[in-house]
Amino acid sequence: MRGKRSVRAVVSFLTFVFAAGTGHAATFDELAASAAAARRSNQLAEAIGLYRQAVDLKADWAEGWWFVGTLSYSLNRYQDCETAFQKFVRLDGSRVPGWALLGLCEFETGNYDGARTDLARALVPGSDLSKDLEPVARFHYGMLLTKAGLFDQGRRQFEPYVRGGSPEPMLVVAMGINGLRRPWLPEDIPADQQDLILKAGKAACAWVTRDTTAQDTFRELLNSYPAAPGVHLLYGMYLSAQPEEAQAEMRRELEVDPHSAAAHAMLALSLMPGDMAGALEHAKKAAEKTADPLVDYALGKALVETGALAEGIARLEAAERTDPETLMYHMTLAGAYSKAGRVADAGRERRESIAMARGANAN
Amino acid sequence: MRIRAARARGLAAVVCASVLTAAPRTKMTCGTCHRAEAESQPKTEMGTGLLLGEAQAPLKAHPKLTVEENGYTYEIERKGGVSMYTVKNAAGSLTLPIRYAVGVRNLTFVLEYENRYYESLVSYYEENQALGITIGDQRLHPHSLVEAMGRLQTEADLTECFGCHATRAVSKGKLTLDALEPGVKCEHCHEGAEAHLEALANGQTAPVPRKLGQMAAEDMSNFCGQCHRTFETVVGQGVFGERNVRFQPYRLALSNCFLGDDRRIRCTACHNPHEKLVREESSYDRACLKCHAQKQDVTMEGATEKACPVGEHNCAGCHMQKMQVPGAASVFTDHFIRILRAGESYPD
């Protein structure tokens, strides 16, 4: 404790000396040393000031920008943090934690598009994010994907942590928003829908963990909110191994929300391969409602299976372009290319699929 | 060959027509019109993929089998016409009757214990005519007699297992073991066969089941892959390494010569599902030479790919490696057709 006080005293003295401008202009090395001392003694605001002075002298000092960024993040100064990490990644773009922290700052400042792009860079397979940083980055990335309407991609970010057991309340909420396919962040949830989101989140988590109580959590959700958009869709997806029950739920969803493109798309996928005419009809209806990777995928698959190869492939390519991280899109596209005799394209997609699946397993 | 197939199809149509005009009508089966297929198919590997009771010939031939694994003793003994599966250690023993023996050359057992189903932790392997750890279970280290007896099966596991090894065991995604018929019967692949029979009994032909013979390679791989595992299934489940050598449609799809829109590389180009599996490698040469011209006959119709510089016989012997699944006494033919390089690691 005494040691900490003495370090603080030294830092305060040095800070005073530099700030007072005693005639001795601090060198870069002196500033760097006193910034580090301030940081180590937990005088974060002082440390930020000293690091700033140091990077003013040496603008290509990546470590300095790193500390300006991380310390600003600790003090919730997200705008400063964002600026610092922008400088940092410009100097050293190979260090993925920089992209992760930049993305997290952008999330806080409301620059959601930038945050999504930069978090994606940080989360490329094989990146060396620490065990502390990766869950935070992935959780925020999942929320951003959900907000952007990329629900399946978003859900995949959450799933490993849900499977880890006892998901934290924020994760349950995120799973609820995602499960009901609402393009929201948690702060966007209307007050009268908080319980709905929570119940949906519990059901979605129980599904992912294959919890024996999954059926009960879904029953509670259905009983409480039988007419809420997204509820029957989520339950139908849970029942996908039982096509008839799944289809019935999708049809109920369409009664609740006739404009649900996702329900039409999921119904189309569920009808394949037994009822291709029905599948194609629903996939086309889905495509009338919205442009969405799931919709493109359902229509593309239905078209390919009914012989409209070129048109189907174009749809599948669109789905893959919008959501390149969904393995199924790559695999189905590989099959479609193969059917069309496009051997090289099929081979490329198959190799890509295997690499993605291997990456997912490694994680 | 084409003429023979066309004649066979024509014959079936003639037989159907004669059946329709015959009076009084007899009870129709698939064999009424498709006699050859109906006679040979039940004896095939697919037709005998699930053995019940008296049909469990390998267990009858070996009335007592024993193996020690993971500190437990496993014993399968024939008693009063039923094979009993016993697992024991110093703490006690558990004995259950073998109702379902699943497989063709190797048998894994589905056991019922306290109203739940388990996949036996040991299987019978024809290769050495002995028991050994079930493929995929090598990594398990049981901590109790029940765990040592078998791996608990979910509804989805059972649906997948019986859905492929039996007929009518699954209806609309749900297990219907009461209606189960062991092995793959006509209706299993030819969906709508029963409705077709019913129609014939009423003097009509429609509906006619989908003609599977028209499928090109990609479609057929996906069709057969419903049980033999498609590319999507294997990759989606992340089954990598040598254990996926068992999944032929997946391995075939990796081959340079796999052309999805071509019939010459589809499953039935080599395998007749209505006949027993042919184990003589040279008998498959004809299928290879349909694409790869023989050196002395480069003008062979349709054979546009280059001829093998080494030989023209036993193609599969060189280009389709025989592999043992690690930890199991089973040898599989790798359907990833390729030029094998000395010392190469398993490519997938």
XYZ file of C-alpha atoms in Angstrom:
711
model
C 0.000 0.000 0.000
C 2.858 2.263 0.937
C 4.608 1.380 -2.321
C 1.512 2.311 -4.308
C 1.377 5.688 -2.563
C 5.006 6.410 -3.347
C 4.498 5.522 -7.034
C 1.501 7.814 -7.130
C 3.588 10.558 -5.610
C 6.253 10.129 -8.244
C 3.684 10.141 -11.025
C 1.998 13.217 -9.608
C 5.298 14.929 -9.363
C 6.265 14.018 -12.910
C 2.844 15.040 -14.201
C 3.181 18.346 -12.394
C 6.667 18.874 -13.748
C 5.579 18.227 -17.337
C 2.364 20.175 -17.009
C 3.973 23.140 -15.348
C 6.471 23.511 -18.099
C 9.484 24.130 -15.939
C 11.553 24.873 -18.889
C 12.554 21.271 -19.245
C 10.530 19.927 -22.178
C 9.836 16.285 -21.453
C 11.301 13.871 -23.873
C 9.284 11.088 -25.412
C 11.048 8.532 -23.232
C 10.279 10.485 -20.081
C 6.622 10.832 -21.036
C 6.362 7.156 -21.887
C 7.923 6.170 -18.574
C 5.709 8.390 -16.484
C 2.598 7.336 -18.455
C 3.423 3.724 -17.727
C 3.976 4.547 -14.061
C 0.641 6.349 -13.876
C -1.098 3.440 -15.536
C 0.498 0.954 -13.175
C -0.582 3.026 -10.198
C -4.122 3.081 -11.565
C -4.155 6.850 -12.181
C -5.960 6.340 -15.419
C -6.895 9.918 -16.300
C -3.318 11.069 -15.715
C -1.959 8.150 -17.677
C -4.205 9.002 -20.642
C -2.941 12.592 -20.568
C 0.689 11.494 -20.523
C 0.196 8.921 -23.268
C -1.492 11.626 -25.346
C 1.494 13.900 -24.921
C 3.782 11.033 -25.881
C 1.878 10.217 -29.088
C 1.832 13.902 -29.908
C 5.630 13.671 -29.984
C 5.690 10.315 -31.729
C 2.492 9.713 -33.680
C 3.587 6.266 -34.901
C 3.948 4.877 -31.371
C 1.361 2.085 -31.580
C 1.746 1.094 -27.936
C 0.861 4.645 -26.901
C -2.332 4.643 -28.924
C -3.140 1.225 -27.521
C -2.999 2.561 -23.976
C -4.900 5.740 -24.813
C -7.590 3.451 -26.226
C -7.752 0.842 -23.489
C -7.597 3.402 -20.656
C -10.269 5.547 -22.311
C -12.449 2.442 -22.656
C -12.003 1.759 -18.930
C -13.210 5.291 -18.180
C -16.166 4.973 -20.599
C -14.670 7.663 -22.841
C -15.746 5.818 -25.953
C -15.224 8.601 -28.481
C -11.580 9.014 -27.379
C -11.195 5.263 -27.331
C -12.530 4.977 -30.892
C -10.137 7.626 -32.176
C -7.178 5.995 -30.431
C -7.895 2.536 -31.804
C -8.425 3.931 -35.289
C -4.874 5.266 -35.040
C -3.668 1.980 -33.564
C -5.084 -0.294 -36.287
C -3.749 2.063 -38.942
C -0.271 1.576 -37.460
C -0.596 -2.144 -36.737
C -3.585 -3.783 -38.381
C -2.244 -7.266 -37.782
C -3.078 -7.242 -34.072
C -6.699 -8.352 -33.928
C -7.344 -7.166 -30.347
C -7.069 -3.649 -31.777
C -9.907 -4.326 -34.197
C -11.944 -5.914 -31.408
C -11.541 -2.916 -29.123
C -12.188 -0.492 -31.956
C -15.399 -2.395 -32.696
C -16.443 -2.321 -29.059
C -15.850 1.454 -28.878
C -17.814 1.976 -32.085
C -20.636 -0.083 -30.614
C -20.745 2.290 -27.660
C -20.635 5.425 -29.806
C -23.454 4.124 -31.985
C -21.336 3.548 -35.087
C -22.966 0.143 -35.583
C -21.909 -0.484 -39.170
C -18.293 0.264 -38.341
C -18.504 -1.865 -35.210
C -19.858 -4.830 -37.145
C -17.127 -4.590 -39.765
C -14.320 -4.226 -37.237
C -15.564 -6.937 -34.869
C -15.832 -9.265 -37.861
C -12.164 -8.565 -38.626
C -11.266 -9.387 -35.043
C -13.209 -12.628 -35.064
C -11.811 -14.214 -38.203
C -11.079 -17.912 -37.625
C -7.693 -18.416 -36.037
C -7.482 -14.929 -34.570
C -5.589 -14.723 -31.297
C -8.127 -12.883 -29.192
C -7.703 -13.577 -25.520
C -10.185 -15.689 -23.613
C -11.361 -12.534 -21.861
C -11.810 -10.423 -24.959
C -13.288 -12.938 -27.388
C -16.596 -13.569 -25.547
C -17.166 -9.823 -25.195
C -16.374 -9.198 -28.857
C -18.480 -12.120 -30.026
C -21.453 -11.144 -27.870
C -21.443 -7.599 -29.239
C -20.939 -8.883 -32.772
C -23.930 -11.207 -32.308
C -26.070 -8.303 -31.130
C -25.000 -6.202 -34.125
C -25.774 -9.001 -36.564
C -29.180 -9.374 -34.953
C -29.804 -5.647 -35.249
C -28.840 -5.870 -38.923
C -31.391 -8.632 -39.464
C -28.735 -11.340 -39.894
C -30.392 -13.507 -37.278
C -28.894 -16.895 -38.061
C -25.406 -15.472 -38.225
C -26.060 -13.611 -34.961
C -27.344 -16.682 -33.178
C -24.170 -18.581 -34.022
C -22.123 -16.005 -32.103
C -24.156 -16.619 -28.952
C -24.459 -20.377 -29.125
C -21.005 -21.397 -27.828
C -21.550 -19.362 -24.668
C -25.087 -20.657 -24.213
C -23.743 -24.195 -24.508
C -21.187 -23.331 -21.850
C -24.097 -23.499 -19.381
C -25.863 -21.022 -17.092
C -26.028 -18.162 -19.609
C -25.908 -14.685 -18.131
C -29.171 -12.682 -18.212
C -27.882 -10.413 -21.013
C -27.149 -13.441 -23.129
C -30.632 -14.816 -22.504
C -32.081 -11.456 -23.559
C -29.915 -11.427 -26.699
C -31.062 -14.938 -27.543
C -34.669 -13.850 -27.026
C -34.379 -10.877 -29.383
C -32.614 -13.036 -31.925
C -35.013 -15.968 -31.541
C -38.022 -13.759 -32.212
C -36.135 -12.211 -35.128
C -36.410 -8.624 -33.947
C -33.755 -6.302 -35.438
C -33.082 -4.772 -32.056
C -30.423 -4.180 -29.463
C -31.426 -4.842 -25.836
C -32.066 -1.128 -25.264
C -34.611 -1.146 -28.097
C -36.929 -3.595 -26.313
C -40.256 -1.880 -25.559
C -41.196 -2.074 -21.890
C -44.264 -4.185 -22.608
C -42.189 -6.817 -24.442
C -39.476 -7.454 -21.902
C -41.135 -10.525 -20.439
C -41.823 -11.902 -23.919
C -38.169 -11.491 -24.865
C -36.997 -13.101 -21.651
C -39.278 -16.109 -22.062
C -38.246 -16.475 -25.703
C -34.607 -16.241 -24.643
C -35.031 -18.978 -22.053
C -36.683 -21.232 -24.631
C -34.006 -20.531 -27.236
C -31.228 -21.241 -24.707
C -32.878 -24.489 -23.599
C -33.101 -25.524 -27.267
C -29.417 -24.824 -27.880
C -28.319 -26.716 -24.770
C -30.743 -29.553 -25.551
C -32.035 -29.059 -22.057
C -34.708 -31.564 -21.072
C -36.856 -28.615 -20.004
C -36.865 -27.114 -23.520
C -40.379 -28.328 -24.266
C -41.629 -26.813 -20.980
C -40.005 -23.451 -21.667
C -41.558 -23.379 -25.121
C -44.945 -24.332 -23.652
C -44.695 -21.423 -21.219
C -43.781 -19.052 -24.037
C -46.646 -20.267 -26.241
C -49.180 -20.126 -23.428
C -48.126 -16.629 -22.417
C -47.788 -15.117 -25.884
C -49.697 -17.184 -28.450
C -50.290 -14.155 -30.673
C -46.880 -12.504 -30.516
C -45.044 -12.427 -33.847
C -42.076 -14.776 -33.937
C -43.209 -17.140 -31.190
C -44.631 -19.876 -33.427
C -41.762 -19.414 -35.864
C -39.235 -20.040 -33.102
C -41.149 -23.086 -31.889
C -41.465 -24.377 -35.447
C -37.712 -24.126 -35.912
C -37.255 -26.048 -32.682
C -39.519 -28.755 -34.113
C -37.689 -28.972 -37.433
C -36.935 -32.689 -36.961
C -40.707 -33.303 -36.966
C -41.727 -31.767 -40.290
C -45.507 -31.930 -39.841
C -45.464 -30.269 -36.441
C -42.946 -27.715 -37.686
C -45.107 -26.904 -40.693
C -48.170 -26.484 -38.473
C -46.287 -23.969 -36.340
C -45.111 -22.044 -39.416
C -48.691 -21.860 -40.621
C -49.769 -20.578 -37.190
C -47.038 -17.967 -37.436
C -48.437 -16.871 -40.778
C -51.892 -16.500 -39.203
C -50.350 -14.248 -36.552
C -48.113 -12.392 -38.993
C -49.066 -12.947 -42.649
C -46.121 -10.803 -43.728
C -43.476 -12.944 -42.057
C -40.961 -13.692 -44.783
C -39.027 -15.920 -42.375
C -42.125 -18.060 -41.713
C -42.739 -18.466 -45.453
C -39.065 -19.310 -45.983
C -38.917 -21.790 -43.117
C -42.178 -23.381 -44.254
C -40.708 -23.721 -47.743
C -37.586 -25.419 -46.370
C -39.685 -27.684 -44.200
C -41.833 -28.785 -47.159
C -38.770 -29.921 -49.119
C -38.313 -32.430 -50.604
C -41.782 -33.945 -50.186
C -43.823 -31.045 -51.532
C -41.659 -29.102 -53.925
C -44.575 -27.192 -55.476
C -45.683 -25.987 -52.049
C -42.103 -25.180 -51.103
C -41.581 -23.101 -54.219
C -44.848 -21.233 -53.661
C -43.932 -20.269 -50.098
C -40.348 -19.408 -51.022
C -41.642 -17.057 -53.719
C -44.054 -15.464 -51.238
C -41.156 -14.967 -48.839
C -39.136 -13.273 -51.558
C -42.016 -10.874 -52.242
C -41.818 -9.673 -48.627
C -38.144 -8.956 -48.158
C -34.594 -9.476 -49.338
C -32.924 -11.608 -46.722
C -30.290 -14.368 -46.896
C -32.646 -16.975 -45.447
C -35.281 -16.048 -48.036
C -32.746 -16.148 -50.863
C -31.556 -19.500 -49.595
C -35.045 -21.018 -49.416
C -36.007 -19.750 -52.861
C -32.642 -20.719 -54.341
C -32.901 -24.243 -52.980
C -36.495 -24.624 -54.156
C -35.588 -23.382 -57.628
C -32.588 -25.694 -57.902
C -34.621 -28.685 -56.755
C -37.342 -27.921 -59.283
C -34.884 -27.670 -62.144
C -34.453 -23.882 -62.459
C -30.732 -24.212 -61.905
C -29.437 -20.871 -63.144
C -32.062 -18.831 -61.294
C -31.636 -20.936 -58.169
C -27.866 -20.604 -58.204
C -28.181 -16.823 -58.507
C -30.366 -16.780 -55.371
C -28.008 -19.056 -53.470
C -25.075 -16.866 -54.456
C -26.980 -13.846 -53.152
C -27.618 -15.594 -49.834
C -23.948 -16.473 -49.532
C -22.854 -12.940 -50.390
C -25.048 -11.448 -47.668
C -24.241 -14.079 -45.090
C -20.940 -15.713 -45.996
C -20.625 -17.319 -42.579
C -23.544 -19.714 -42.894
C -22.100 -23.101 -43.714
C -25.345 -24.433 -45.167
C -25.381 -21.761 -47.858
C -21.937 -22.835 -49.066
C -22.824 -26.512 -49.019
C -26.098 -26.073 -50.872
C -24.413 -23.845 -53.416
C -21.749 -26.527 -53.908
C -24.478 -29.048 -54.642
C -26.211 -26.673 -57.036
C -22.978 -25.996 -58.943
C -22.372 -29.714 -59.088
C -25.841 -30.343 -60.543
C -25.144 -27.684 -63.131
C -21.869 -29.356 -64.104
C -19.800 -26.435 -62.744
C -17.116 -28.705 -61.346
C -14.548 -26.065 -60.398
C -17.124 -23.890 -58.612
C -18.534 -26.899 -56.797
C -15.044 -27.925 -55.706
C -14.267 -24.440 -54.439
C -17.475 -24.295 -52.398
C -16.903 -27.775 -51.012
C -13.371 -26.873 -49.907
C -14.696 -23.659 -48.368
C -17.409 -25.613 -46.548
C -14.911 -28.067 -45.112
C -12.607 -25.256 -44.004
C -15.510 -23.462 -42.310
C -16.700 -26.605 -40.549
C -13.167 -27.408 -39.414
C -12.786 -23.856 -38.117
C -16.047 -24.117 -36.205
C -14.928 -27.414 -34.674
C -11.583 -25.956 -33.684
C -13.389 -23.163 -31.867
C -26.956 -53.053 -71.509
C -29.301 -50.183 -72.264
C -31.402 -52.442 -74.459
C -31.610 -54.997 -71.676
C -32.712 -52.362 -69.154
C -35.305 -50.981 -71.547
C -36.590 -54.470 -72.175
C -36.837 -55.075 -68.444
C -38.838 -51.886 -68.020
C -41.032 -52.849 -70.922
C -41.578 -56.263 -69.411
C -42.697 -54.711 -66.140
C -45.227 -52.620 -68.036
C -46.515 -55.680 -69.860
C -46.800 -57.588 -66.601
C -48.654 -54.632 -65.037
C -51.029 -54.514 -67.958
C -51.650 -58.238 -67.743
C -52.252 -57.970 -64.023
C -54.749 -55.210 -64.596
C -56.686 -57.266 -67.109
C -56.474 -60.544 -65.213
C -59.525 -61.701 -63.318
C -60.006 -62.426 -60.521
C -57.361 -60.071 -59.183
C -54.822 -61.603 -56.838
C -53.185 -59.746 -53.964
C -50.432 -57.756 -55.544
C -46.940 -57.220 -54.268
C -43.995 -55.390 -55.816
C -42.772 -58.801 -56.963
C -45.874 -59.336 -59.083
C -44.427 -57.010 -61.712
C -40.811 -56.518 -60.608
C -40.030 -60.137 -59.924
C -36.255 -60.125 -60.340
C -35.712 -57.130 -58.052
C -38.169 -58.415 -55.452
C -36.390 -61.741 -55.341
C -32.836 -60.502 -55.100
C -33.165 -57.316 -53.036
C -34.196 -58.869 -49.685
C -30.938 -60.862 -49.728
C -28.777 -57.798 -50.238
C -26.791 -56.006 -47.547
C -29.415 -53.263 -47.407
C -32.219 -55.801 -47.291
C -30.648 -57.443 -44.253
C -29.397 -54.356 -42.425
C -31.334 -55.148 -39.256
C -31.578 -58.627 -37.773
C -34.240 -59.659 -35.319
C -34.284 -62.828 -33.178
C -33.743 -65.955 -35.233
C -32.285 -63.987 -38.138
C -29.232 -62.998 -36.081
C -27.122 -65.616 -37.844
C -23.641 -64.422 -36.761
C -24.711 -64.610 -33.119
C -26.172 -68.064 -33.670
C -22.941 -69.158 -35.322
C -20.965 -67.864 -32.336
C -23.083 -68.865 -29.332
C -20.630 -67.336 -26.878
C -18.548 -64.242 -27.538
C -16.445 -62.490 -24.926
C -14.214 -59.446 -24.805
C -12.568 -57.325 -22.099
C -12.725 -53.578 -22.647
C -12.341 -50.557 -20.346
C -12.111 -52.802 -17.258
C -15.415 -54.523 -18.058
C -16.132 -57.991 -19.384
C -18.631 -58.210 -22.218
C -20.348 -61.448 -23.097
C -22.930 -62.349 -25.698
C -24.452 -65.717 -25.154
C -27.239 -67.526 -26.970
C -29.828 -68.834 -24.524
C -33.167 -70.339 -25.500
C -33.135 -68.813 -28.968
C -32.267 -65.335 -27.707
C -28.859 -63.710 -27.593
C -28.185 -62.106 -24.232
C -25.778 -59.177 -23.826
C -23.976 -59.069 -20.488
C -21.559 -56.505 -19.109
C -19.893 -57.119 -15.772
C -17.135 -56.030 -13.473
C -16.287 -56.557 -9.818
C -19.233 -54.358 -8.796
C -21.889 -56.436 -10.537
C -23.403 -57.327 -13.874
C -26.163 -56.290 -16.250
C -27.791 -58.671 -18.734
C -30.187 -57.621 -21.490
C -31.715 -59.455 -24.449
C -30.549 -58.418 -27.921
C -33.677 -57.555 -29.813
C -32.129 -55.474 -32.557
C -28.810 -56.332 -34.229
C -27.996 -53.480 -36.572
C -25.556 -53.727 -39.454
C -24.494 -55.909 -42.314
C -21.086 -57.453 -41.826
C -20.598 -55.939 -38.402
C -23.381 -55.834 -35.859
C -24.100 -53.205 -33.223
C -26.933 -53.827 -30.831
C -29.784 -51.607 -29.718
C -30.630 -52.526 -26.146
C -33.611 -51.554 -24.051
C -33.064 -50.783 -20.406
C -35.576 -49.124 -18.090
C -37.674 -47.902 -21.051
C -34.715 -46.253 -22.725
C -32.667 -47.369 -25.677
C -28.879 -47.715 -25.737
C -26.386 -48.403 -28.516
C -24.122 -51.223 -27.341
C -20.592 -50.191 -26.467
C -19.237 -53.313 -28.119
C -20.098 -54.680 -31.552
C -19.563 -57.894 -33.435
C -16.971 -57.584 -36.221
C -17.039 -60.075 -39.061
C -13.438 -59.381 -39.989
C -12.119 -61.151 -36.892
C -15.421 -62.793 -35.873
C -15.141 -61.252 -32.440
C -16.446 -58.435 -30.285
C -14.754 -55.043 -30.184
C -15.519 -51.467 -29.213
C -18.235 -49.931 -31.384
C -16.963 -47.495 -34.010
C -17.008 -43.995 -32.559
C -17.067 -45.170 -28.932
C -13.313 -45.589 -28.519
C -13.108 -42.264 -26.724
C -15.680 -43.223 -24.080
C -14.609 -44.214 -20.595
C -17.642 -45.623 -18.798
C -18.015 -45.007 -15.097
C -20.888 -47.388 -14.385
C -22.349 -50.640 -15.622
C -25.062 -48.785 -17.515
C -22.534 -46.525 -19.235
C -20.404 -49.565 -20.003
C -23.432 -51.366 -21.413
C -24.151 -48.712 -24.026
C -24.571 -45.134 -25.114
C -27.984 -43.632 -24.358
C -29.848 -42.856 -27.561
C -31.970 -39.783 -28.099
C -35.157 -39.887 -30.128
C -33.197 -38.318 -32.988
C -30.466 -40.989 -32.749
C -33.051 -43.750 -32.872
C -34.937 -42.143 -35.729
C -31.722 -41.970 -37.716
C -30.681 -45.523 -36.856
C -33.971 -47.331 -37.457
C -34.936 -44.961 -40.242
C -32.064 -46.357 -42.312
C -31.802 -49.965 -41.127
C -35.509 -50.748 -41.199
C -38.669 -49.927 -43.088
C -41.724 -48.244 -41.546
C -39.765 -47.646 -38.336
C -40.214 -43.896 -38.713
C -43.337 -42.095 -39.770
C -43.494 -38.322 -40.165
C -40.284 -37.922 -38.224
C -41.442 -40.057 -35.301
C -40.345 -43.505 -34.244
C -42.903 -46.233 -34.973
C -41.087 -49.363 -33.835
C -44.317 -51.361 -33.633
C -44.664 -51.150 -37.410
C -40.984 -51.844 -38.082
C -39.954 -54.273 -40.807
C -36.267 -55.191 -40.604
C -34.030 -54.101 -43.454
C -34.636 -51.866 -46.431
C -37.773 -52.909 -48.297
C -39.094 -51.583 -51.634
C -41.154 -48.817 -49.994
C -38.098 -47.496 -48.166
C -36.537 -46.136 -51.366
C -39.527 -46.187 -53.701
C -41.759 -43.816 -51.810
C -45.346 -44.255 -52.927
C -44.942 -47.941 -53.780
C -47.809 -48.863 -51.483
C -50.128 -46.289 -53.043
C -49.104 -47.632 -56.447
C -49.996 -51.170 -55.357
C -53.315 -49.986 -54.014
C -54.047 -48.233 -57.284
C -53.188 -51.362 -59.232
C -55.533 -53.362 -57.045
C -58.249 -50.913 -58.081
C -57.478 -51.257 -61.735
C -55.324 -48.147 -62.099
C -51.606 -47.514 -62.405
C -51.254 -43.998 -61.050
C -49.718 -42.889 -58.807
C -46.420 -44.292 -59.994
C -43.404 -43.887 -57.690
C -40.703 -41.491 -58.810
C -38.284 -43.025 -61.287
C -35.029 -43.086 -59.354
C -33.058 -44.315 -62.334
C -33.245 -40.906 -63.973
C -31.141 -39.185 -61.346
C -27.710 -37.819 -62.196
C -24.778 -38.151 -59.808
C -25.417 -35.230 -57.433
C -29.085 -36.066 -56.977
C -28.356 -39.727 -56.486
C -25.621 -39.026 -53.951
C -28.115 -36.943 -52.027
C -30.727 -39.666 -52.302
C -28.498 -42.553 -51.209
C -26.782 -40.192 -48.793
C -29.959 -39.944 -46.748
C -28.550 -43.055 -45.109
C -24.980 -43.301 -46.391
C -24.439 -39.627 -45.458
C -24.303 -36.752 -47.882
C -21.580 -34.156 -48.165
C -23.867 -31.764 -46.275
C -24.455 -34.214 -43.437
C -20.811 -35.106 -42.906
C -19.540 -31.531 -43.109
C -22.505 -30.187 -41.134
C -21.823 -32.673 -38.337
C -18.083 -31.999 -38.522
C -17.134 -35.663 -38.949
C -13.544 -35.268 -40.079
C -10.578 -37.601 -40.235
C -10.406 -41.256 -41.178
C -13.693 -42.132 -39.524
C -15.579 -40.469 -42.390
C -14.255 -43.044 -44.861
C -17.513 -44.904 -44.130
C -19.568 -42.190 -45.774
C -19.327 -42.925 -49.460
C -21.378 -40.072 -50.989
C -19.279 -37.561 -49.044
C -15.992 -39.121 -50.135
C -17.155 -39.506 -53.732
C -18.059 -35.810 -53.890
C -14.414 -34.940 -53.157
C -13.202 -36.828 -56.231
C -12.039 -34.868 -59.257
C -14.055 -37.217 -61.432
C -17.294 -36.543 -59.580
C -19.458 -34.723 -62.103
C -22.794 -33.937 -60.526
C -24.682 -33.719 -63.809
C -23.291 -36.987 -65.173
C -24.822 -40.417 -64.704
C -21.557 -42.272 -65.216
C -20.331 -41.461 -61.716
C -23.597 -41.858 -59.829
C -23.904 -44.551 -57.140
C -25.746 -46.995 -59.387
C -23.095 -46.696 -62.086
C -21.187 -49.188 -59.927
C -23.704 -50.604 -57.455
C -26.996 -52.257 -58.233
C -29.082 -51.725 -55.104
C -31.211 -54.749 -55.955
C -28.197 -57.067 -56.008
C -25.677 -58.080 -53.378
C -22.543 -55.971 -53.230
C -19.937 -57.191 -55.705
C -16.582 -57.521 -53.967
C -14.507 -58.377 -57.028
C -12.629 -55.150 -57.770
C -12.110 -55.815 -61.447
C -15.856 -55.916 -61.998
C -15.904 -52.148 -61.484
C -13.375 -51.462 -64.256
C -16.158 -51.107 -66.793
C -17.556 -48.111 -64.913
C -14.157 -46.367 -64.865
C -13.551 -47.044 -68.539
C -16.818 -45.385 -69.486
C -14.985 -42.107 -68.947
C -11.313 -43.019 -69.026
C -10.521 -44.453 -72.430
C -8.482 -47.581 -72.719
C -5.070 -46.994 -74.252
C -5.811 -49.117 -77.298
C -9.265 -47.621 -77.780
C -9.069 -43.896 -77.296
C -12.022 -43.395 -79.557
C -14.446 -45.246 -77.287
C -17.723 -43.366 -77.336
C -18.078 -40.949 -74.444
C -14.723 -41.852 -72.914
C -13.235 -38.401 -73.087
C -10.957 -38.492 -70.065
C -7.346 -39.568 -70.401
C -6.388 -43.194 -70.139
C -4.505 -44.502 -67.112
C -0.792 -44.765 -67.980
C -0.324 -47.697 -65.604
C -3.096 -50.177 -66.308
C -6.623 -50.929 -67.364
C -7.620 -53.498 -64.796
C -8.482 -53.374 -61.118
C -8.742 -49.572 -61.234
C -10.307 -49.489 -57.773
C -7.365 -51.414 -56.357
C -5.096 -48.423 -56.970
C -7.478 -45.482 -56.972
C -9.837 -46.444 -54.154
C -7.862 -47.162 -51.045
C -8.959 -49.834 -48.600
C -8.913 -48.390 -45.112
C -9.468 -49.556 -41.605
C -11.395 -47.195 -39.370
C -9.076 -46.364 -36.455
C -9.772 -48.508 -33.432
C -12.255 -50.770 -35.185
C -11.884 -54.034 -37.048
C -13.673 -52.776 -40.141
C -12.240 -52.175 -43.576
C -13.918 -49.732 -45.918
C -13.308 -48.754 -49.523
C -12.513 -45.067 -49.735
C -14.790 -43.596 -52.394
C -12.555 -40.529 -52.788
C -11.278 -41.672 -56.182
C -7.823 -40.245 -56.748
C -4.203 -40.824 -57.589
C -2.777 -41.914 -54.272
C 0.611 -40.493 -53.332
C 3.022 -42.424 -51.160
C 2.980 -41.177 -47.595
C 0.080 -38.775 -48.095
C -2.086 -38.075 -45.078
C -5.789 -38.824 -45.199
C -7.246 -36.103 -47.402
C -10.562 -34.569 -46.450
